Amino acid sequence: MKKNDKTAKTTYLSRLILRLESYDITFSGYLAVFFSISFLRNFLEGAMENMHNIGTGATQDTTILQMGVLFNLEWMTLFCALALVLRAFAKTDLVRLLKLMLFCFAWINIVPLIDVFAYHPSGCKIDYLYTLKDYAKALGFFFVPGVDVHICLGIRLEVFAAFAACWAFVFIKTKNFLRSSLASILLYFLAVSSMAYPVFILLPAMPFVPKYDALINNFFFGASYGGEFLRRNSVMIFILLVPILLCLYRVHAGTKKFTEYIKTFLSPLSMVLASSFLCGFLLAPIRQGLAVFQNPYDYFMLLSGVLTCLIFGLYLDAVSEGSGSVSYAPFYAILVLISSMAVSFDFFLFCILLFVITIFYSLPPYKAGLSGFFSRVRYPLYASVLLLAGSSVINGAGFLSKLNFAVPGLVFASLLIISFASLYDNNTALLTALFFSCALLAPAAASLTLLIPAILAGALMIAAAKMSKTREERSDRLSLIFAALVVLTGILGR
């Protein structure tokens, strides 16, 4: 009888899981539900934990960064990482798994409700762990009652529930005790590590740094162009999120489609956009008393900006006519806005400008009239804006009076010439203009060391234009050569 009862329970759970894996929802609807759950958790946390605020911070700036940037990136990264773990151990369909996880995701909202009773009336302060000792203690004693690991009770119960649910799900799917145990242990590791993310993300450097805690403190709180801790931590979470998302797409789409996706992600257009941001970042006049890259974090801030530009390239591809990935456009837009805000508020405003330009080109009444010459202006304009955005990360809101506008001007002119040169075979006038625009890029950057690379780049462009058989091939080759030149301009022109 007991065996029959056990079988009946297992059958019921299997049917319940099947039902929660098979409901209909659009990709946009999925995103809306996910971010709604995230917002609700953040709102409850501010109201019921120790802040007792409408919002998660004492100021509006802090609340916007936490609720709009940091927490959303954190939830996305942990959610996607757990999806990879469950997919690897349960061997279930990824789309069905993500539907089930979205239903279970609402469990995160129980944490503030538990804490408001457990720590009444003061509430519990939710914060990261910042030392290796605290991280190790949390990993070892997270589920041990009575041991203070500097984590609120609600979160500890939340992780325990996820740990148990993970074990049960994998076991129901595989009937394998070892697989279930390994999956739940890995979930435990990721969940605890997310609470000590400043320590966890820098672990690769630990063997090479004698004073590891000092590295963490300097990286997230030392002098840098990166701003406050909230931005720096958000940037590091975003840098981890991007490869996790790529892995998810690889699992979902297969090798062939993933290869095509990477080609789009690293397309010539995207590379030009990313190289323009990098060039502006490196050429920007530095602030007095603060050198670029004196803090290791600055390299990751630059990497985050470059990744944001590459994702904007994906967005442009997704909204282009005839693209097969239009449904992903809202997600790309959200990622661009969140990641740019993590880098700096000025970069965020420039990204808003990029989307505004896209709207003019994409919707009536301007879409029909923006043809011919004006359609060719679009991508040079994107690149010029991103060059200014890269400079703003270093110089802030007051950069306009300091910037050498000859560089973005030449980038715009050169890309415009490339756009027209890719249309016509052996057009001497356009190719000559292209050659001289590249050669002039070096003096514009005030670095004669760039003169020879610029001349070589111009010559390579002429050769590439003459040897290319199709317009697309010609445009791609010219753009890649120019992107390389722009990167060199940023590196050698500093």
XYZ file of C-alpha atoms in Angstrom:
494
model
C 0.000 0.000 0.000
C 2.805 2.373 0.883
C 4.519 1.594 -2.413
C 1.319 2.419 -4.279
C 0.991 5.696 -2.377
C 4.547 6.610 -3.289
C 3.929 5.775 -6.938
C 0.748 7.849 -6.938
C 2.597 10.861 -5.511
C 5.347 10.527 -8.098
C 2.762 10.272 -10.877
C 0.951 13.353 -9.558
C 4.205 15.356 -9.427
C 5.087 14.220 -12.947
C 1.693 15.364 -14.231
C 2.035 18.686 -12.396
C 5.496 19.282 -13.858
C 4.220 18.396 -17.332
C 1.395 20.922 -16.986
C 3.749 23.667 -15.799
C 6.133 22.948 -18.674
C 3.555 23.144 -21.448
C 1.558 26.377 -21.027
C 1.535 28.860 -23.902
C 3.386 32.168 -23.525
C 5.107 34.530 -25.934
C 8.715 35.590 -25.502
C 7.620 39.165 -24.693
C 5.086 37.813 -22.209
C 7.786 35.695 -20.593
C 9.995 38.759 -20.143
C 7.084 40.757 -18.713
C 6.313 38.079 -16.101
C 9.991 37.638 -15.204
C 10.629 41.335 -14.611
C 7.299 41.702 -12.799
C 8.336 39.016 -10.314
C 11.729 40.673 -9.930
C 10.164 44.081 -9.304
C 7.739 42.667 -6.744
C 10.612 41.064 -4.815
C 12.593 44.300 -4.903
C 9.590 46.357 -3.781
C 8.811 44.005 -0.896
C 12.467 43.938 0.106
C 12.566 47.716 0.436
C 9.313 47.842 2.365
C 9.760 44.871 4.713
C 13.498 44.469 5.267
C 15.582 46.898 7.310
C 15.172 49.922 4.967
C 11.349 50.141 5.359
C 11.278 52.339 2.246
C 9.195 52.606 -0.894
C 12.239 51.556 -2.861
C 15.384 49.702 -1.903
C 17.645 52.655 -1.085
C 17.729 55.807 0.985
C 17.977 57.930 -2.194
C 16.280 57.791 -5.569
C 19.619 57.229 -7.345
C 20.350 54.162 -5.234
C 16.850 52.777 -5.724
C 17.036 53.188 -9.516
C 20.421 51.480 -9.714
C 19.350 48.628 -7.454
C 15.834 47.985 -8.747
C 16.488 48.871 -12.376
C 19.999 47.549 -12.920
C 21.745 45.493 -10.232
C 18.901 43.247 -9.073
C 17.569 42.586 -12.585
C 21.031 41.587 -13.794
C 21.548 39.452 -10.709
C 18.240 37.606 -11.103
C 18.772 37.071 -14.834
C 22.273 35.700 -14.348
C 21.346 33.314 -11.530
C 18.147 32.220 -13.318
C 19.980 31.457 -16.586
C 22.869 29.725 -14.805
C 20.431 27.466 -12.939
C 18.658 26.710 -16.226
C 21.964 25.482 -17.663
C 22.555 23.304 -14.594
C 19.088 21.734 -14.682
C 19.270 21.225 -18.446
C 22.642 19.494 -18.123
C 21.565 17.087 -15.387
C 17.899 16.509 -16.205
C 18.375 16.346 -20.000
C 14.984 17.981 -20.533
C 13.848 20.379 -23.250
C 15.179 23.865 -22.490
C 12.024 25.772 -23.439
C 9.842 23.523 -21.282
C 12.330 23.843 -18.430
C 12.327 27.654 -18.632
C 8.524 27.676 -18.449
C 8.604 25.589 -15.289
C 11.316 27.777 -13.788
C 9.306 30.932 -14.464
C 6.409 29.495 -12.457
C 8.744 28.582 -9.576
C 10.581 31.915 -9.786
C 7.756 33.626 -7.859
C 9.062 31.812 -4.761
C 11.641 34.597 -4.337
C 8.872 36.902 -3.097
C 8.391 34.836 0.063
C 11.758 35.991 1.467
C 10.689 39.486 2.672
C 7.507 37.982 4.148
C 9.555 35.521 6.220
C 12.043 38.165 7.326
C 9.392 40.683 8.391
C 8.238 38.181 11.039
C 11.654 36.720 11.885
C 13.307 40.103 12.450
C 10.345 42.242 13.516
C 10.385 45.197 13.908
C 13.884 46.116 12.705
C 13.975 43.830 9.654
C 17.077 42.233 8.172
C 19.845 43.962 6.256
C 20.461 42.216 2.927
C 23.992 42.784 1.679
C 26.810 40.981 -0.115
C 29.686 39.141 1.545
C 32.955 40.925 0.850
C 35.687 38.700 2.296
C 36.988 35.251 1.407
C 36.511 34.122 5.002
C 32.802 35.034 5.015
C 32.297 33.392 1.620
C 33.947 30.147 2.757
C 31.916 30.161 5.991
C 28.677 30.641 4.053
C 29.525 27.781 1.694
C 30.247 25.460 4.600
C 27.477 26.360 7.058
C 24.649 27.895 5.025
C 22.110 25.248 6.054
C 23.365 24.832 9.620
C 20.926 26.390 12.149
C 22.482 28.648 14.732
C 25.583 29.472 12.677
C 25.663 33.138 11.681
C 26.733 33.385 8.028
C 25.569 37.005 7.666
C 22.623 35.931 5.497
C 18.968 36.543 6.374
C 16.762 33.626 7.408
C 14.376 34.145 4.501
C 17.162 33.732 1.950
C 18.493 30.620 3.707
C 15.039 29.030 3.598
C 14.628 30.154 -0.019
C 17.851 28.419 -1.051
C 16.942 25.295 0.939
C 13.599 25.076 -0.871
C 15.335 25.511 -4.238
C 17.912 22.888 -3.251
C 15.199 20.356 -2.403
C 13.078 21.186 -5.463
C 16.107 20.838 -7.743
C 16.901 17.400 -6.329
C 13.305 16.253 -6.684
C 12.945 17.584 -10.251
C 16.119 15.949 -11.553
C 15.278 12.693 -9.778
C 11.769 12.596 -11.265
C 13.224 13.219 -14.721
C 16.174 10.816 -14.511
C 15.548 8.422 -11.571
C 19.258 8.886 -10.850
C 20.282 9.675 -7.251
C 23.807 10.833 -8.170
C 22.637 13.200 -10.912
C 20.042 14.703 -8.571
C 22.594 15.228 -5.808
C 25.197 16.810 -8.085
C 22.633 19.157 -9.612
C 21.368 20.340 -6.224
C 24.931 20.802 -4.907
C 25.825 22.928 -7.940
C 22.646 24.963 -7.447
C 23.656 25.464 -3.814
C 27.121 26.651 -4.878
C 25.734 29.151 -7.411
C 23.103 30.492 -5.014
C 25.583 31.067 -2.175
C 28.182 32.486 -4.582
C 25.647 35.029 -5.850
C 25.466 36.391 -2.293
C 29.241 36.816 -2.259
C 29.546 37.899 -5.884
C 32.380 40.452 -5.341
C 34.448 37.597 -3.873
C 33.296 34.923 -6.319
C 33.873 36.848 -9.575
C 37.510 37.621 -8.716
C 38.406 34.053 -7.668
C 40.562 33.460 -10.805
C 42.945 36.146 -9.497
C 43.255 34.673 -5.990
C 46.296 32.410 -6.659
C 48.241 35.405 -7.980
C 47.329 37.963 -5.303
C 48.668 37.522 -1.741
C 46.171 39.992 -0.244
C 42.984 38.837 -1.922
C 40.566 40.770 0.305
C 42.519 43.954 -0.404
C 42.125 43.298 -4.139
C 38.350 42.986 -3.706
C 38.200 46.213 -1.721
C 40.267 48.165 -4.261
C 38.467 46.655 -7.257
C 34.973 47.612 -6.063
C 35.661 50.625 -3.842
C 39.037 52.075 -4.903
C 39.673 55.115 -7.121
C 38.312 54.455 -10.619
C 36.167 55.875 -13.390
C 33.644 53.171 -12.549
C 31.608 55.070 -9.999
C 29.987 53.506 -6.966
C 29.914 49.858 -5.937
C 26.425 49.292 -7.365
C 27.631 50.117 -10.873
C 30.828 48.108 -10.583
C 29.090 45.014 -9.299
C 26.424 45.364 -11.998
C 29.090 45.535 -14.695
C 30.763 42.379 -13.412
C 27.431 40.542 -13.268
C 26.655 41.629 -16.845
C 30.035 40.349 -18.044
C 29.176 36.936 -16.595
C 25.616 37.051 -17.959
C 26.652 37.425 -21.626
C 28.505 34.073 -21.969
C 25.750 32.341 -19.973
C 23.154 33.668 -22.433
C 25.290 32.494 -25.347
C 25.484 29.022 -23.788
C 21.712 28.969 -23.370
C 21.227 29.853 -27.025
C 23.711 27.162 -28.033
C 21.748 24.554 -26.061
C 18.446 25.763 -27.496
C 19.341 26.320 -31.155
C 22.067 23.779 -31.860
C 25.524 24.138 -33.359
C 24.568 25.375 -36.824
C 22.265 28.178 -35.716
C 24.631 29.099 -32.901
C 27.487 29.525 -35.389
C 25.298 31.836 -37.466
C 24.349 33.729 -34.319
C 27.984 34.291 -33.360
C 28.651 35.601 -36.872
C 25.860 38.113 -36.324
C 27.097 38.956 -32.818
C 30.577 39.654 -34.246
C 29.396 41.050 -37.580
C 31.358 43.840 -39.280
C 28.668 46.358 -38.300
C 28.804 45.306 -34.650
C 32.614 45.409 -34.693
C 32.560 48.967 -36.073
C 30.165 50.045 -33.311
C 32.251 48.385 -30.601
C 35.538 49.764 -31.971
C 34.061 53.278 -32.058
C 33.125 53.069 -28.370
C 36.585 51.705 -27.533
C 38.281 54.494 -29.491
C 36.269 57.199 -27.744
C 37.004 55.644 -24.353
C 40.763 55.558 -24.980
C 41.076 58.994 -26.613
C 39.055 60.865 -23.969
C 41.036 63.417 -21.950
C 41.449 61.947 -18.485
C 40.359 63.690 -15.334
C 42.989 65.439 -13.276
C 44.596 63.128 -10.729
C 42.904 59.981 -12.064
C 44.558 57.810 -14.699
C 42.666 55.344 -16.858
C 43.387 51.702 -15.917
C 45.018 52.549 -12.586
C 42.299 50.287 -11.169
C 41.904 46.820 -12.782
C 38.159 47.420 -12.817
C 38.555 49.972 -15.633
C 39.414 47.176 -18.081
C 36.178 45.373 -17.237
C 34.202 48.598 -17.526
C 35.582 49.011 -21.052
C 34.763 45.366 -21.833
C 31.207 45.894 -20.587
C 30.793 48.905 -22.876
C 32.101 46.922 -25.847
C 29.697 44.040 -25.113
C 26.829 46.526 -24.892
C 27.703 47.823 -28.372
C 27.798 44.265 -29.742
C 24.349 43.597 -28.276
C 23.084 46.812 -29.863
C 24.338 45.371 -33.140
C 22.175 42.296 -32.459
C 19.238 44.597 -31.814
C 19.728 46.340 -35.159
C 19.849 42.973 -36.889
C 16.715 41.820 -35.051
C 14.653 44.826 -36.125
C 15.974 44.919 -39.691
C 13.609 44.007 -42.483
C 13.479 40.292 -43.179
C 15.280 39.307 -39.964
C 14.190 36.006 -38.484
C 14.895 36.992 -34.850
C 12.515 39.936 -34.389
C 11.092 38.434 -31.189
C 14.437 38.891 -29.421
C 14.575 42.650 -30.075
C 12.850 43.674 -26.797
C 15.307 41.600 -24.782
C 18.298 43.132 -26.585
C 16.911 46.611 -25.934
C 16.482 45.836 -22.224
C 20.033 44.469 -21.995
C 21.502 47.519 -23.741
C 19.695 49.950 -21.454
C 20.490 48.055 -18.248
C 24.155 47.428 -19.086
C 24.756 51.003 -20.268
C 23.264 52.357 -17.044
C 25.648 50.076 -15.132
C 28.638 51.613 -16.911
C 27.524 55.238 -16.502
C 24.428 57.404 -16.657
C 25.904 59.346 -19.580
C 26.379 56.146 -21.579
C 22.761 55.277 -20.794
C 21.586 58.598 -22.267
C 23.633 58.004 -25.415
C 21.984 54.587 -25.762
C 18.589 56.263 -25.476
C 19.763 58.512 -28.333
C 20.641 55.437 -30.403
C 17.145 54.014 -29.936
C 15.621 57.397 -30.809
C 17.559 57.411 -34.089
C 16.365 53.846 -34.736
C 12.750 54.925 -34.224
C 13.102 57.685 -36.815
C 14.455 55.178 -39.309
C 11.955 52.450 -38.498
C 8.522 54.082 -38.203
C 6.271 56.415 -40.213
C 6.189 59.228 -41.123
C 9.968 59.408 -41.475
C 10.678 55.846 -42.611
C 9.318 56.397 -46.120
C 11.274 59.620 -46.620
C 14.608 58.460 -45.183
C 15.919 56.789 -48.317
C 18.921 57.236 -50.558
C 21.550 59.413 -48.940
C 19.866 59.563 -45.536
C 19.630 55.786 -45.282
C 23.410 55.673 -45.752
C 23.893 58.128 -42.895
C 22.321 55.787 -40.348
C 25.237 53.505 -39.413
C 27.943 56.215 -39.572
C 25.710 58.148 -37.171
C 25.490 55.178 -34.786
C 29.284 54.832 -34.795
C 29.850 58.543 -34.167
C 27.380 58.548 -31.276
C 29.105 55.544 -29.698
C 32.498 57.204 -30.031
C 31.105 60.163 -28.090
C 29.541 57.716 -25.616
C 32.900 56.054 -25.002
C 34.443 59.443 -24.305
C 31.624 60.368 -21.923
C 32.405 57.368 -19.700
C 35.744 58.986 -18.870
C 34.857 62.680 -18.995
C 31.290 62.574 -17.751
C 28.541 65.015 -18.659
C 30.965 67.894 -19.301
C 32.993 66.169 -22.017
C 31.728 68.219 -24.979
C 34.020 71.213 -24.368
C 37.087 68.961 -24.166
C 36.543 66.526 -27.042
C 38.372 66.699 -30.352
C 35.379 66.559 -32.709
C 37.638 65.908 -35.707
C 37.793 62.214 -34.731
C 34.027 61.478 -34.623
C 33.664 63.682 -37.703
C 36.206 61.625 -39.649
C 34.687 58.367 -38.414
C 31.312 59.547 -39.691
C 32.743 60.683 -43.053
C 34.813 57.533 -43.552
C 31.911 55.191 -42.803
C 29.661 57.200 -45.111
C 32.211 56.834 -47.911
C 32.482 53.102 -47.148
C 28.700 52.833 -47.396
C 28.685 54.398 -50.865
C 31.897 52.728 -52.006
C 30.384 49.317 -51.286
C 27.641 50.047 -53.834
C 29.818 50.709 -56.858
C 32.642 48.813 -58.511
C 35.930 50.645 -59.097
C 34.601 54.102 -58.273
C 37.809 56.127 -58.327
C 36.455 59.256 -56.656
C 34.934 57.402 -53.713
C 37.964 55.188 -53.217
C 40.317 58.176 -53.288
C 38.164 59.969 -50.713
C 38.160 56.813 -48.612
C 41.939 56.592 -48.768
C 42.499 60.193 -47.669
C 39.837 60.071 -44.932
C 41.717 57.149 -43.378
C 45.056 58.917 -43.715
C 43.620 61.982 -41.976
C 42.440 59.940 -39.002
C 45.966 59.908 -37.545
C 46.498 63.707 -37.339
C 42.954 64.035 -35.995
C 43.975 61.819 -33.105
C 47.129 63.931 -32.637
C 49.401 60.938 -33.114
C 51.755 60.770 -36.078
C 52.595 57.197 -35.113
C 49.244 56.310 -36.652
C 50.000 57.824 -40.030
C 51.558 54.700 -41.550
C 48.833 52.296 -40.233
C 46.180 54.707 -41.539
C 47.757 54.820 -45.006
C 48.048 51.018 -45.037
C 44.417 50.701 -43.978
C 43.358 53.007 -46.810
C 45.358 50.960 -49.305
C 43.892 47.707 -47.976
C 40.401 49.134 -48.335
C 40.987 50.008 -51.973
C 42.336 46.509 -52.630
C 39.424 44.896 -50.749
C 36.866 46.974 -52.655
C 38.352 45.998 -56.018
C 38.673 42.294 -55.157
C 35.229 41.803 -53.606
C 32.626 40.185 -55.840
C 29.398 41.257 -54.097
C 28.165 44.398 -52.360
C 27.798 42.583 -49.057
C 31.323 41.174 -49.248
C 32.724 44.592 -50.147
C 30.889 46.332 -47.310
C 31.956 43.710 -44.747
C 35.635 43.843 -45.726
C 35.789 47.629 -45.777
C 34.037 47.829 -42.413
C 36.345 45.289 -40.732
C 39.485 47.033 -41.966
C 38.111 50.352 -40.774
C 37.162 48.866 -37.381
C 40.745 47.663 -36.942
C 42.020 51.138 -37.811
C 39.690 52.766 -35.294
C 40.936 50.384 -32.577
C 44.537 51.263 -33.450
C 43.632 54.953 -33.321
C 42.355 54.500 -29.788
C 45.337 52.428 -28.599
C 48.157 54.414 -30.236
C 46.499 57.801 -29.983
C 46.252 57.857 -26.178
